[in-house]
Coordinates of C-alpha atoms and ligand atoms in Angstrom, one line a residue:
Chain A
M1 CA 3.1 -10.0 -23.4
K2 CA 5.3 -13.5 -23.8
I3 CA 5.6 -15.0 -20.7
L4 CA 8.0 -17.3 -19.1
V5 CA 7.5 -19.5 -16.1
C6 CA 9.6 -21.8 -15.2
I7 CA 9.0 -24.7 -12.8
T8 CA 11.0 -27.4 -10.5
H9 CA 9.5 -30.8 -10.1
V10 CA 9.7 -31.5 -6.0
P11 CA 8.8 -34.1 -3.8
D12 CA 5.8 -33.1 -1.9
T13 CA 6.2 -30.8 1.4
T14 CA 5.1 -33.2 3.3
S15 CA 7.5 -36.5 2.2
K16 CA 10.0 -37.5 3.9
I17 CA 13.6 -37.4 2.7
A18 CA 15.9 -40.9 2.2
F19 CA 18.5 -41.6 0.5
T20 CA 19.7 -44.7 -1.8
D21 CA 23.2 -46.1 -3.4
N22 CA 25.0 -45.0 -0.5
N23 CA 23.8 -41.7 0.2
T24 CA 24.0 -40.7 -3.6
K25 CA 20.9 -40.7 -4.5
F26 CA 17.2 -39.5 -3.5
D27 CA 14.9 -41.9 -2.2
K28 CA 12.2 -42.0 -5.0
N29 CA 9.8 -44.5 -3.3
G30 CA 6.9 -43.5 -1.9
V31 CA 7.0 -39.8 -2.7
Q32 CA 5.1 -37.6 -4.6
F33 CA 5.6 -34.8 -7.0
I34 CA 4.5 -31.2 -7.1
I35 CA 5.4 -28.2 -8.8
G36 CA 7.4 -26.4 -6.4
P37 CA 5.6 -23.8 -3.9
Y38 CA 7.5 -21.0 -5.1
D39 CA 6.7 -21.7 -8.9
D40 CA 3.6 -22.3 -8.5
Y41 CA 3.0 -18.8 -7.5
A42 CA 5.0 -17.4 -9.9
L43 CA 2.7 -19.3 -12.1
A44 CA -0.6 -18.6 -10.7
R45 CA 0.8 -14.9 -11.0
A46 CA 1.4 -15.2 -14.3
V47 CA -2.1 -17.0 -15.4
E48 CA -3.9 -13.7 -13.7
L49 CA -1.3 -11.0 -15.9
K50 CA -2.3 -13.0 -19.2
E51 CA -6.2 -13.1 -17.7
A52 CA -5.8 -9.3 -17.9
S53 CA -4.1 -8.5 -20.4
G54 CA -3.4 -11.2 -23.5
G55 CA -0.5 -13.1 -24.9
T56 CA 1.1 -16.4 -24.1
L57 CA 2.1 -18.2 -21.3
T58 CA 4.7 -20.7 -22.0
V59 CA 6.2 -23.3 -18.5
L60 CA 9.3 -24.3 -18.7
N61 CA 11.3 -27.3 -16.6
V62 CA 14.6 -28.8 -17.1
G63 CA 14.3 -32.3 -16.2
T64 CA 13.5 -36.1 -17.2
A65 CA 10.6 -37.4 -18.9
E66 CA 9.2 -38.2 -15.4
T67 CA 9.0 -34.6 -14.5
E68 CA 6.1 -34.7 -17.4
P69 CA 3.1 -34.9 -15.4
T70 CA 4.4 -31.9 -13.3
I71 CA 4.3 -30.0 -16.6
R72 CA 1.2 -31.1 -17.5
K73 CA -0.4 -29.7 -14.4
A74 CA 0.8 -26.6 -15.3
L75 CA -0.8 -26.7 -18.7
A76 CA -3.7 -27.8 -16.7
I77 CA -3.4 -24.4 -14.4
G78 CA -3.6 -22.2 -17.4
A79 CA 0.0 -22.1 -19.9
D80 CA -0.9 -22.1 -23.4
D81 CA 2.4 -24.7 -24.2
A82 CA 5.6 -26.3 -22.4
I83 CA 9.3 -26.8 -23.3
R84 CA 11.0 -29.5 -21.1
V85 CA 14.8 -29.8 -21.8
N86 CA 15.5 -33.1 -21.2
A87 CA 18.6 -33.5 -18.4
E88 CA 19.0 -33.8 -14.8
P89 CA 18.6 -31.0 -13.5
T90 CA 22.2 -31.5 -11.1
D91 CA 23.6 -27.8 -10.9
S92 CA 21.9 -24.8 -10.8
F93 CA 24.2 -22.8 -13.2
F94 CA 23.7 -26.1 -15.5
V95 CA 19.5 -25.2 -15.3
A96 CA 20.4 -21.7 -15.7
Q97 CA 22.2 -22.3 -19.1
Q98 CA 19.6 -23.9 -20.3
I99 CA 16.9 -21.3 -19.4
A100 CA 18.8 -18.7 -20.6
A101 CA 19.4 -20.7 -24.1
I102 CA 15.7 -20.7 -24.5
A103 CA 14.6 -17.1 -23.6
K104 CA 17.4 -15.9 -26.1
E105 CA 15.4 -17.6 -28.9
N106 CA 11.8 -16.5 -28.0
N107 CA 12.2 -13.1 -26.8
Y108 CA 10.0 -13.1 -23.5
D109 CA 8.7 -10.0 -21.8
L110 CA 8.8 -11.3 -18.6
I111 CA 10.4 -14.4 -16.6
L112 CA 9.1 -15.6 -13.3
M113 CA 10.5 -18.8 -11.1
G114 CA 10.3 -19.1 -7.7
R115 CA 12.1 -17.4 -5.1
E116 CA 14.0 -21.0 -4.3
S117 CA 13.4 -24.5 -5.0
I118 CA 12.5 -26.3 -2.0
D119 CA 14.8 -29.5 -2.6
F120 CA 18.2 -27.7 -3.2
N121 CA 17.0 -24.4 -1.7
G122 CA 19.8 -22.1 -3.7
G123 CA 17.4 -19.2 -4.4
M124 CA 19.8 -18.4 -7.8
V125 CA 18.7 -19.7 -10.8
H126 CA 16.8 -16.6 -11.3
G127 CA 19.9 -14.3 -10.7
M128 CA 21.8 -16.7 -12.8
V129 CA 19.8 -16.1 -16.1
G130 CA 19.2 -12.5 -15.1
E131 CA 23.1 -12.0 -15.7
L132 CA 23.1 -14.3 -19.1
L133 CA 20.5 -12.5 -20.7
G134 CA 21.8 -9.1 -19.3
I135 CA 18.3 -8.1 -17.4
P136 CA 17.7 -6.9 -14.2
S137 CA 16.6 -10.0 -11.9
F138 CA 14.5 -9.6 -8.3
S139 CA 14.1 -11.7 -5.6
P140 CA 12.1 -12.7 -3.3
V141 CA 8.8 -10.7 -5.1
M142 CA 6.0 -10.5 -3.6
K143 CA 3.6 -8.1 -5.6
L144 CA 3.5 -7.9 -9.2
D145 CA 1.5 -5.1 -11.5
I146 CA 2.4 -4.2 -15.3
E147 CA 1.6 -1.3 -16.8
G148 CA 2.7 -1.3 -20.3
N149 CA 6.1 -1.7 -20.5
T150 CA 6.6 -0.9 -16.9
A151 CA 6.3 -3.0 -13.8
K152 CA 6.0 -2.1 -10.0
M153 CA 6.6 -4.7 -7.4
A154 CA 7.3 -5.5 -4.0
R155 CA 10.0 -6.8 -2.9
E156 CA 10.6 -8.8 0.4
I157 CA 13.9 -7.7 3.0
E158 CA 14.4 -8.8 6.4
G159 CA 12.4 -7.2 8.1
G160 CA 9.9 -5.2 5.4
K161 CA 9.1 -4.7 2.1
E162 CA 10.9 -2.7 -0.7
Y163 CA 9.2 -1.2 -3.9
L164 CA 10.1 -1.2 -7.1
E165 CA 10.0 0.3 -10.4
V166 CA 11.3 -1.2 -13.4
S167 CA 10.7 -1.3 -17.3
L168 CA 10.8 -4.7 -19.4
P169 CA 12.1 -7.5 -19.7
F170 CA 13.1 -9.1 -17.0
V171 CA 13.3 -12.2 -14.3
A172 CA 11.2 -12.3 -11.1
G173 CA 12.0 -15.1 -8.6
C174 CA 8.3 -15.0 -6.4
Q175 CA 6.4 -15.9 -3.2
E176 CA 3.2 -15.5 -1.6
P177 CA 0.9 -13.0 -1.3
I178 CA 1.8 -12.9 -5.4
A179 CA -1.2 -14.5 -6.0
E180 CA -3.2 -17.6 -4.6
W181 CA -2.1 -21.1 -5.8
K182 CA -4.7 -22.2 -8.7
I183 CA -6.3 -25.7 -8.7
P184 CA -7.0 -27.1 -12.2
N185 CA -10.6 -27.3 -13.1
M186 CA -11.9 -30.2 -15.2
R187 CA -11.6 -28.1 -18.5
G188 CA -8.5 -26.9 -18.2
I189 CA -6.7 -30.6 -17.1
M190 CA -8.8 -31.8 -20.4
S191 CA -7.1 -28.9 -22.9
A192 CA -4.1 -29.8 -20.8
R193 CA -3.7 -33.2 -22.7
T194 CA -3.1 -31.2 -25.5
K195 CA -1.3 -28.7 -25.6
P196 CA 2.4 -28.8 -26.9
L197 CA 5.1 -29.8 -24.9
N198 CA 7.9 -29.8 -26.5
V199 CA 11.0 -31.6 -26.1
V200 CA 14.4 -30.1 -26.1
E201 CA 18.2 -31.6 -25.7
P202 CA 20.3 -29.6 -23.4
S203 CA 22.5 -26.2 -25.0
G204 CA 25.6 -26.3 -22.6
T205 CA 27.3 -28.6 -20.2
T206 CA 28.9 -26.7 -17.5
E207 CA 28.2 -27.7 -14.4
N208 CA 30.3 -26.3 -11.3
T209 CA 29.2 -28.5 -8.5
K210 CA 28.6 -32.3 -7.8
V211 CA 27.2 -33.8 -4.9
S212 CA 29.2 -36.0 -3.6
E213 CA 27.2 -37.6 -0.7
F214 CA 23.9 -36.3 0.8
Q215 CA 23.6 -36.9 4.4
L216 CA 20.5 -36.8 7.0
P217 CA 20.5 -34.6 10.3
P218 CA 21.6 -36.6 13.4
A219 CA 17.7 -38.3 15.3
K220 CA 16.4 -35.9 17.6
G221 CA 16.2 -37.5 21.6
A222 CA 12.9 -37.6 23.6
V223 CA 11.2 -34.0 24.4
K224 CA 11.4 -33.4 28.5
M225 CA 8.0 -32.4 29.4
F226 CA 6.9 -29.9 32.2
T227 CA 3.8 -29.0 33.7
V228 CA 2.5 -25.8 33.7
D229 CA 3.9 -25.2 37.4
Q230 CA 7.4 -26.4 36.5
V231 CA 7.7 -23.5 34.4
A232 CA 10.7 -22.3 36.2
D233 CA 12.7 -25.5 35.7
L234 CA 11.8 -25.2 32.2
V235 CA 13.9 -22.0 32.5
K236 CA 16.4 -23.7 34.4
A237 CA 17.1 -26.1 32.1
L238 CA 17.2 -23.8 29.4
K239 CA 19.7 -22.1 31.5
N240 CA 21.9 -24.3 33.0
E241 CA 21.1 -27.7 30.6
A242 CA 20.5 -26.0 26.9
K243 CA 22.9 -22.6 27.9
V244 CA 20.9 -20.7 25.7
I245 CA 19.5 -18.0 28.2
Chain B
M1 CA 43.1 -18.8 -1.0
S2 CA 42.4 -15.6 -1.6
V3 CA 39.4 -14.7 0.3
L4 CA 37.4 -11.3 0.3
V5 CA 33.9 -10.8 2.4
F6 CA 30.8 -9.2 1.1
I7 CA 29.3 -7.0 4.1
E8 CA 25.6 -6.5 4.0
A9 CA 24.1 -3.8 5.9
A10 CA 20.9 -2.5 7.3
D11 CA 20.6 1.3 7.8
G12 CA 24.2 1.6 7.9
V13 CA 24.5 -1.0 10.3
V14 CA 26.2 -4.3 9.3
K15 CA 24.3 -7.3 9.8
K16 CA 25.0 -10.2 12.5
S17 CA 25.1 -12.7 9.6
S18 CA 27.6 -10.4 7.4
L19 CA 30.6 -10.9 10.7
E20 CA 29.4 -14.4 10.3
A21 CA 30.7 -14.8 6.8
V22 CA 33.7 -12.6 7.9
S23 CA 34.7 -15.2 11.0
Y24 CA 33.9 -18.3 8.4
G25 CA 36.5 -16.2 5.9
F26 CA 39.4 -16.2 8.3
K27 CA 38.7 -19.7 9.6
L28 CA 39.0 -19.8 5.7
A29 CA 42.5 -17.9 5.1
G30 CA 43.2 -16.3 8.5
A31 CA 44.5 -12.5 8.5
S32 CA 44.8 -12.0 4.6
V33 CA 40.9 -11.4 4.8
T34 CA 39.8 -8.7 3.1
A35 CA 36.0 -7.4 3.3
I36 CA 34.0 -5.3 1.0
A37 CA 31.0 -3.0 2.4
M38 CA 28.5 -0.4 0.8
G39 CA 26.6 2.3 0.9
S40 CA 27.1 4.8 3.9
I41 CA 28.4 2.6 7.0
S42 CA 30.1 4.4 9.6
S43 CA 33.9 3.8 10.7
D44 CA 32.4 1.9 14.4
E45 CA 30.6 -0.7 12.3
L46 CA 33.8 -0.8 9.8
A47 CA 35.5 -1.7 13.0
K48 CA 33.0 -4.8 13.9
V49 CA 34.2 -6.0 11.0
G50 CA 37.9 -6.2 11.8
A51 CA 37.1 -7.5 15.6
A52 CA 35.3 -10.6 13.4
G53 CA 38.6 -11.1 11.6
A54 CA 38.9 -8.6 8.4
A55 CA 42.9 -7.2 8.2
K56 CA 41.4 -5.2 5.3
V57 CA 37.8 -3.3 4.5
L58 CA 37.4 -1.7 1.1
H59 CA 34.4 0.8 1.3
I60 CA 32.4 2.5 -1.8
A61 CA 31.0 4.9 0.0
D62 CA 28.0 5.7 -2.6
S63 CA 24.5 6.9 -1.1
R64 CA 23.4 5.0 -3.9
L65 CA 24.1 2.0 -2.3
D66 CA 22.5 2.5 0.5
N67 CA 19.5 0.3 -0.5
G68 CA 19.9 -3.4 -1.7
V69 CA 20.2 -2.6 -5.5
I70 CA 20.5 -6.1 -7.0
Q71 CA 22.3 -5.2 -10.3
A72 CA 24.5 -2.5 -9.2
Y73 CA 25.6 -4.0 -6.2
A74 CA 26.5 -7.6 -8.3
S75 CA 28.7 -5.3 -10.5
A76 CA 30.4 -3.4 -7.8
L77 CA 31.1 -6.5 -6.2
T78 CA 32.6 -8.2 -9.7
Q79 CA 34.9 -5.0 -10.3
A80 CA 35.6 -5.5 -6.7
V81 CA 36.7 -9.2 -7.4
D82 CA 38.5 -8.4 -10.3
K83 CA 40.5 -5.4 -8.3
T84 CA 41.5 -7.4 -5.6
G85 CA 42.2 -10.7 -7.8
A86 CA 40.3 -12.6 -4.6
D87 CA 39.5 -16.4 -6.2
T88 CA 37.1 -17.1 -3.3
L89 CA 34.3 -14.8 -2.3
V90 CA 32.2 -15.3 1.0
L91 CA 28.6 -14.3 1.9
A92 CA 25.6 -14.9 4.3
T93 CA 22.9 -16.9 2.5
S94 CA 20.6 -14.0 2.1
S95 CA 17.4 -13.8 0.2
L96 CA 19.7 -10.0 -1.5
G97 CA 22.6 -11.3 -1.0
N98 CA 21.8 -15.2 -3.0
A99 CA 20.3 -12.1 -5.6
V100 CA 23.2 -10.7 -5.5
A101 CA 26.0 -13.5 -5.5
A102 CA 24.0 -15.8 -8.4
R103 CA 24.6 -13.0 -10.8
V104 CA 28.4 -12.7 -9.8
A105 CA 28.7 -16.2 -10.2
V106 CA 27.9 -15.6 -13.8
S107 CA 29.6 -12.6 -14.6
M108 CA 33.4 -14.4 -12.6
Q109 CA 32.7 -18.1 -14.2
A110 CA 32.5 -18.8 -10.3
A111 CA 30.7 -21.7 -8.8
L112 CA 28.2 -20.4 -5.9
V113 CA 27.2 -22.7 -3.2
S114 CA 24.6 -21.2 -0.6
N115 CA 23.1 -22.7 2.5
V116 CA 26.9 -23.4 3.6
V117 CA 26.6 -25.1 7.2
D118 CA 30.8 -25.9 7.7
L119 CA 34.6 -25.2 6.5
P120 CA 35.2 -27.1 3.3
E121 CA 37.0 -30.3 3.2
T122 CA 40.0 -29.8 0.9
G123 CA 42.2 -33.6 1.2
S124 CA 41.1 -34.3 -2.5
G125 CA 39.2 -31.5 -4.5
F126 CA 37.1 -29.0 -2.7
K127 CA 33.6 -30.1 -0.9
V128 CA 31.8 -28.2 1.8
K129 CA 28.3 -29.2 3.2
R130 CA 25.4 -27.2 2.3
S131 CA 21.8 -27.6 3.4
I132 CA 19.3 -29.4 1.3
Y133 CA 15.3 -30.0 1.1
T134 CA 14.8 -27.1 3.9
G135 CA 16.7 -28.2 6.5
K136 CA 15.4 -31.4 6.6
A137 CA 19.4 -32.9 4.3
F138 CA 22.6 -32.3 3.9
A139 CA 24.8 -32.1 0.3
M140 CA 28.6 -32.8 0.7
T141 CA 28.9 -30.6 -2.6
E142 CA 32.3 -30.6 -4.8
V143 CA 33.4 -27.3 -6.5
T144 CA 35.4 -28.4 -9.3
T145 CA 35.8 -24.5 -10.6
A146 CA 38.9 -22.5 -9.7
K147 CA 36.8 -19.5 -8.5
K148 CA 33.9 -20.1 -5.6
I149 CA 31.1 -17.7 -4.1
L150 CA 30.4 -19.5 -0.4
A151 CA 26.9 -18.1 0.5
I152 CA 27.0 -19.0 4.8
K153 CA 24.0 -20.2 6.2
K154 CA 22.9 -17.9 9.1
N155 CA 23.9 -19.1 12.7
A156 CA 26.4 -21.9 11.6
V157 CA 29.3 -19.5 12.9
E158 CA 30.7 -18.2 15.6
I159 CA 31.1 -14.5 15.2
K160 CA 35.0 -14.0 16.3
E161 CA 35.4 -10.8 18.5
D162 CA 39.3 -10.4 19.2
G163 CA 40.4 -10.0 15.5
A164 CA 42.6 -6.6 15.3
A165 CA 41.5 -3.0 13.7
A166 CA 40.8 -3.2 10.1
S167 CA 42.5 -1.0 7.5
V168 CA 39.7 0.7 5.9
E169 CA 40.2 2.1 2.3
A170 CA 37.8 3.7 -0.5
L171 CA 37.3 1.4 -3.6
V172 CA 35.9 3.6 -6.6
V173 CA 34.3 1.2 -9.2
N174 CA 32.4 2.3 -11.5
L175 CA 28.5 1.8 -12.1
T176 CA 26.5 3.0 -15.2
D177 CA 22.5 3.6 -15.5
A178 CA 21.8 0.8 -16.7
D179 CA 23.3 -0.9 -13.2
F180 CA 20.3 1.5 -11.5
A181 CA 18.3 0.7 -14.1
A182 CA 15.6 -0.3 -11.1
K183 CA 13.9 2.4 -9.2
I184 CA 13.5 2.1 -5.7
T185 CA 10.3 4.1 -5.1
S186 CA 10.0 3.4 -1.0
V187 CA 11.3 0.6 1.6
D188 CA 8.8 -0.1 4.4
K189 CA 10.4 -1.4 7.6
A190 CA 9.5 -2.5 11.1
E191 CA 12.3 -0.3 13.0
G192 CA 14.2 -1.1 16.1
D193 CA 12.9 -5.2 16.2
V194 CA 15.2 -7.7 16.1
L195 CA 15.4 -9.6 12.7
L196 CA 13.9 -12.3 12.7
P197 CA 16.4 -14.0 10.1
E198 CA 19.3 -13.7 12.2
A199 CA 18.1 -13.8 16.0
D200 CA 19.6 -16.3 18.2
I201 CA 16.2 -16.6 20.1
V202 CA 13.0 -16.3 18.1
V203 CA 9.0 -16.7 20.2
S204 CA 6.4 -17.9 18.1
G205 CA 2.7 -17.8 17.5
G206 CA 0.0 -19.7 15.9
R207 CA -3.5 -19.8 15.5
G208 CA -3.9 -21.3 19.1
L209 CA -3.5 -17.8 20.0
K210 CA -7.3 -17.2 18.9
G211 CA -6.6 -13.5 17.6
P212 CA -3.8 -10.1 16.8
E213 CA -5.1 -8.6 19.8
N214 CA -3.3 -11.7 21.7
W215 CA 0.0 -10.4 20.8
G216 CA 1.3 -8.9 23.4
M217 CA 2.0 -12.0 25.3
I218 CA 4.1 -13.4 22.5
E219 CA 6.0 -9.6 22.3
D220 CA 6.4 -9.4 26.3
L221 CA 7.9 -12.8 26.5
A222 CA 10.9 -11.8 23.3
K223 CA 11.3 -8.9 24.8
S224 CA 12.3 -10.5 28.1
L225 CA 14.5 -12.8 25.8
G226 CA 15.9 -10.0 23.7
A227 CA 14.2 -12.6 20.9
A228 CA 12.2 -11.9 17.4
T229 CA 8.8 -12.3 17.0
G230 CA 7.4 -15.1 14.4
C231 CA 4.4 -17.0 13.4
S232 CA 2.6 -19.5 11.6
K233 CA 1.4 -19.1 8.1
P234 CA -2.5 -18.7 8.6
V235 CA -1.3 -16.5 11.2
S236 CA 0.2 -14.2 8.7
D237 CA -2.2 -15.2 5.9
M238 CA -5.3 -14.0 8.0
D239 CA -2.9 -10.5 8.5
W240 CA -2.7 -10.9 12.1
R241 CA 0.9 -10.7 12.4
P242 CA 3.1 -9.2 8.7
H243 CA 4.0 -11.7 6.0
H244 CA 7.6 -11.3 7.0
E245 CA 7.2 -12.9 10.4
H246 CA 5.6 -16.3 8.8
V247 CA 8.1 -19.1 9.3
G248 CA 8.6 -22.2 7.4
Q249 CA 8.5 -23.8 4.3
T250 CA 7.2 -20.8 2.2
G251 CA 8.7 -18.3 4.6
V252 CA 11.2 -17.5 6.7
K253 CA 13.8 -20.4 7.1
V254 CA 15.4 -19.3 11.2
S255 CA 18.1 -21.1 12.7
P256 CA 18.4 -19.6 16.1
S257 CA 19.9 -21.4 19.2
L258 CA 15.9 -21.1 20.9
Y259 CA 12.9 -21.5 19.0
I260 CA 9.9 -21.2 21.2
A261 CA 6.3 -22.5 19.4
V262 CA 3.3 -21.0 21.2
G263 CA -0.1 -22.3 20.3
I264 CA 1.5 -23.9 16.5
S265 CA 0.7 -27.7 16.0
G266 CA 3.4 -28.6 13.7
A267 CA 2.9 -28.9 10.5
I268 CA 5.3 -30.5 8.8
Q269 CA 5.8 -27.4 6.5
H270 CA 6.4 -25.4 9.4
L271 CA 8.7 -27.7 11.0
A272 CA 10.8 -27.3 8.1
G273 CA 11.4 -23.3 8.3
V274 CA 13.0 -24.3 12.0
N275 CA 14.7 -27.3 11.6
S276 CA 17.9 -26.2 12.2
S277 CA 17.1 -24.4 15.6
K278 CA 19.7 -25.7 18.0
Y279 CA 16.7 -25.9 20.6
I280 CA 13.0 -26.2 20.6
V281 CA 10.5 -25.1 23.4
V282 CA 6.5 -26.2 22.7
V283 CA 3.7 -25.0 24.2
N284 CA 0.2 -26.1 22.7
K285 CA -2.4 -27.4 25.4
D286 CA -3.2 -30.5 23.1
P287 CA -0.4 -32.9 24.9
E288 CA -0.6 -34.9 20.9
A289 CA 0.3 -32.1 19.0
P290 CA 2.9 -32.9 16.4
F291 CA 5.3 -30.3 17.5
F292 CA 6.3 -32.2 20.5
K293 CA 7.9 -35.2 17.9
A294 CA 10.5 -32.0 16.9
A295 CA 10.6 -29.7 20.6
D296 CA 13.4 -30.6 22.9
Y297 CA 11.1 -29.4 26.0
G298 CA 7.3 -28.8 26.3
I299 CA 4.5 -27.5 28.1
A300 CA 1.3 -29.4 27.3
G301 CA -0.8 -26.6 29.0
D302 CA -3.1 -23.0 28.0
A303 CA -0.9 -20.6 26.4
F304 CA -2.9 -18.0 27.8
E305 CA -1.8 -19.6 31.4
V306 CA 1.8 -20.6 30.6
L307 CA 3.1 -17.4 28.6
P308 CA 2.7 -14.6 31.5
K309 CA 3.8 -17.4 33.7
L310 CA 6.9 -18.2 31.5
T311 CA 7.9 -14.3 31.0
E312 CA 7.9 -14.0 34.5
A313 CA 9.9 -16.6 35.3
I314 CA 12.4 -15.7 32.7
K315 CA 12.6 -12.2 34.0
A316 CA 13.8 -13.3 37.5
A317 CA 16.5 -16.1 36.1
K318 CA 18.4 -12.9 34.6
Ligands
LIG401 C1 2.5 -26.8 0.6 C2 2.5 -25.8 1.8 C3 3.1 -24.8 2.2 C4 3.2 -24.5 3.9 N1 3.9 -23.3 4.2 C5 3.8 -23.1 5.8 C6 4.7 -22.6 6.1 O1 5.9 -21.9 5.8 N2 4.9 -22.1 7.9 C7 3.7 -22.5 8.2 O2 3.3 -22.0 9.2 N3 2.1 -23.2 6.9 C8 2.7 -23.7 6.2 N4 1.8 -24.6 5.8 C9 0.8 -24.9 6.6 C10 0.8 -26.3 7.4 O3 0.1 -27.5 6.8 C11 -0.6 -25.7 8.3 O4 -2.0 -25.3 8.2 C12 0.2 -24.5 9.8 O5 1.2 -24.8 9.9 C13 -1.0 -24.7 11.1 O6 -1.1 -23.4 11.6 P1 -0.8 -23.6 13.2 O7 0.0 -24.6 13.8 O8 -1.0 -21.9 13.9 O9 -2.5 -23.5 13.5 P2 -3.5 -25.1 13.6 O10 -2.9 -26.3 12.9 O11 -4.9 -24.5 13.7 O12 -2.8 -24.9 15.2 C14 -3.4 -24.7 15.9 C15 -2.4 -25.1 17.4 O13 -3.1 -24.4 18.7 C16 -3.1 -25.4 19.3 N5 -4.2 -24.1 20.6 C17 -5.3 -24.2 20.4 N6 -5.4 -22.9 21.7 C18 -4.5 -23.3 22.3 C19 -4.0 -22.5 23.9 N7 -5.0 -21.7 24.3 N8 -2.8 -22.8 24.3 C20 -1.6 -23.5 23.8 N9 -2.2 -24.0 22.5 C21 -3.4 -23.6 21.7 C22 -3.7 -26.5 19.3 O14 -3.7 -27.1 20.0 C23 -3.2 -26.7 17.9 O15 -2.0 -27.2 17.7 C24 2.1 -25.2 4.4 C25 1.0 -25.6 3.6 C26 1.2 -26.1 2.6 C27 0.2 -27.1 1.6
LIG402 N1 14.7 -27.8 -13.1 C1 14.5 -26.8 -13.6 N2 13.7 -26.4 -14.3 C2 12.9 -25.2 -14.3 N3 13.2 -24.1 -13.5 C3 14.1 -24.3 -12.6 C4 14.4 -25.8 -12.4 N4 16.0 -25.4 -11.4 C5 15.1 -23.9 -10.7 N5 14.5 -23.8 -11.4 C6 13.5 -22.5 -11.1 O1 14.9 -21.5 -10.7 C7 14.1 -21.4 -9.3 C8 15.0 -20.6 -8.2 O2 15.5 -22.5 -7.9 P1 17.4 -22.2 -7.0 O3 17.9 -21.2 -7.6 O4 17.2 -24.1 -7.3 O5 16.2 -22.4 -5.5 C9 12.8 -22.1 -9.1 O6 12.2 -21.8 -8.1 C10 12.6 -22.5 -10.2 O7 11.3 -21.8 -11.1

């Protein structure tokens, strides 16, 4: 089986979000970058599927050269090789076009992504790639098993889940508990250094959106504390002051 | 602007977030808004869509669409956009809505913006504000295409309730076997509960509750408020609560008017799922718990003592 996993290079979940250049650029100062947590689930499941049934596992990122340490980490976790499309990933459709172009050349049986990126939270690249390739797409997928040419999966719906069956190939946006995050071991880290990381230039340039300005939410006021004996006062505040109950 | 609004229903009931999307459409385009609904939905339910601001509801009454078959929905929606000549599609941001809208965006060559929190600015170009970095920031996003799809964040719009009755028209679309390539074999759903992602009030519990046997206290408080229940990640990881209740960076993102967090420390990854709440109440026995910094109201005390009192006080106040 040929598996493609698409990963993002995003600020660590504990990062403080700030902007520079008149609120037009993300402030990378002091920020640690990681594989997107949902992409990390997709990667972990892909490594398990490959271990179970053989085949190849490629990781793909659309990003500039600074994403390479993140890509190397995915290689250390268990991908065989990597592709980086050398471009700033500013628009979802632009990214989807790049992924679809690579997929058309390589005929993957399975394309796994995260349910959403944690920087732009679009939750849409998997669907766009599915439509561009004319194959089914699913998200958010929380369980995925493959037998021969058929996949069985569970997709989370609001308030529950639905179980599905579909033939390969398809695209899935993954989330927990599809697999446990994997931590690279020493051997993985050593071998990742020499695994191929191919850099290709973008193949289309259509962008449908452009960010003109970033904004931060207004600062929160101080918390009003109540003692255990003032529960009734808290309820009063919720009723008369906040007007939420 | 010619606006079509996609209605999502669960078990034949139109979702609250879809009514919000209709009201957003109404604010954009006034009384010309058309909505589209799929699957088995009663006329009473469709009437709510009119009250929320739609002049017309197109209904594809095909029972194969009772479940959210992503590809079939996308195909039906693309055909509906074509037939109506709409230039703007509005829907609620949701796991199904986004999955469908992404495919439609490609087939109708439209820009898709999700997590939209406000009406567009149309002074120079078309700019719309969306939530990014899991609620930690916003991006003013300029759309450069003629056709647009806007997926509205939950609880970002107030539902209009005084619209006229909408006229309902049947719509026939051509769905192929390929649209139903994925077979839904079964569905597991919690019945009758308030849906967490749409809830106006959420009561969540964390590891501080010690075990699943203590969740009755959370449920009692939730019931007294008509709220949905949520939890922190370790709580769903340990199977104390189902996964779809897990709130945070890697779980459900909620944006209720009131979020009550009990026995949750307030790790940044949990806050990422709740930072769009209008008001936050924190109950934690540790006065130094980080969650208090993100809260509007707090009680530093033992959940086992506070929760029953709080539930009583709320019942008394009603
Ligand atoms: C990449 C990543 C993603 C993550 N995503 C999420 C996510 O989506 N959602 C999420 O929740 N977490 C997430 N986490 C985990 C997160 O970092 C925290 O570990 C988690 O939120 C802690 O859960 P908790 O507050 O229930 O437990 P704890 O941290 O153990 O806190 C329990 C709290 O209960 C209080 N307490 C104890 N007893 C009582 C009592 N009797 N009465 C009142 N209070 C009491 C304690 O003072 C403490 O503050 C993520 C972590 C990572 C690394
Ligand atoms: N720049 C990128 N490079 C590779 N994959 C990406 C990129 N952006 C998004 N993806 C994939 O698409 C998924 C959904 O992203 P989004 O639509 O931005 O929320 C992510 O979890 C990734 O798997």
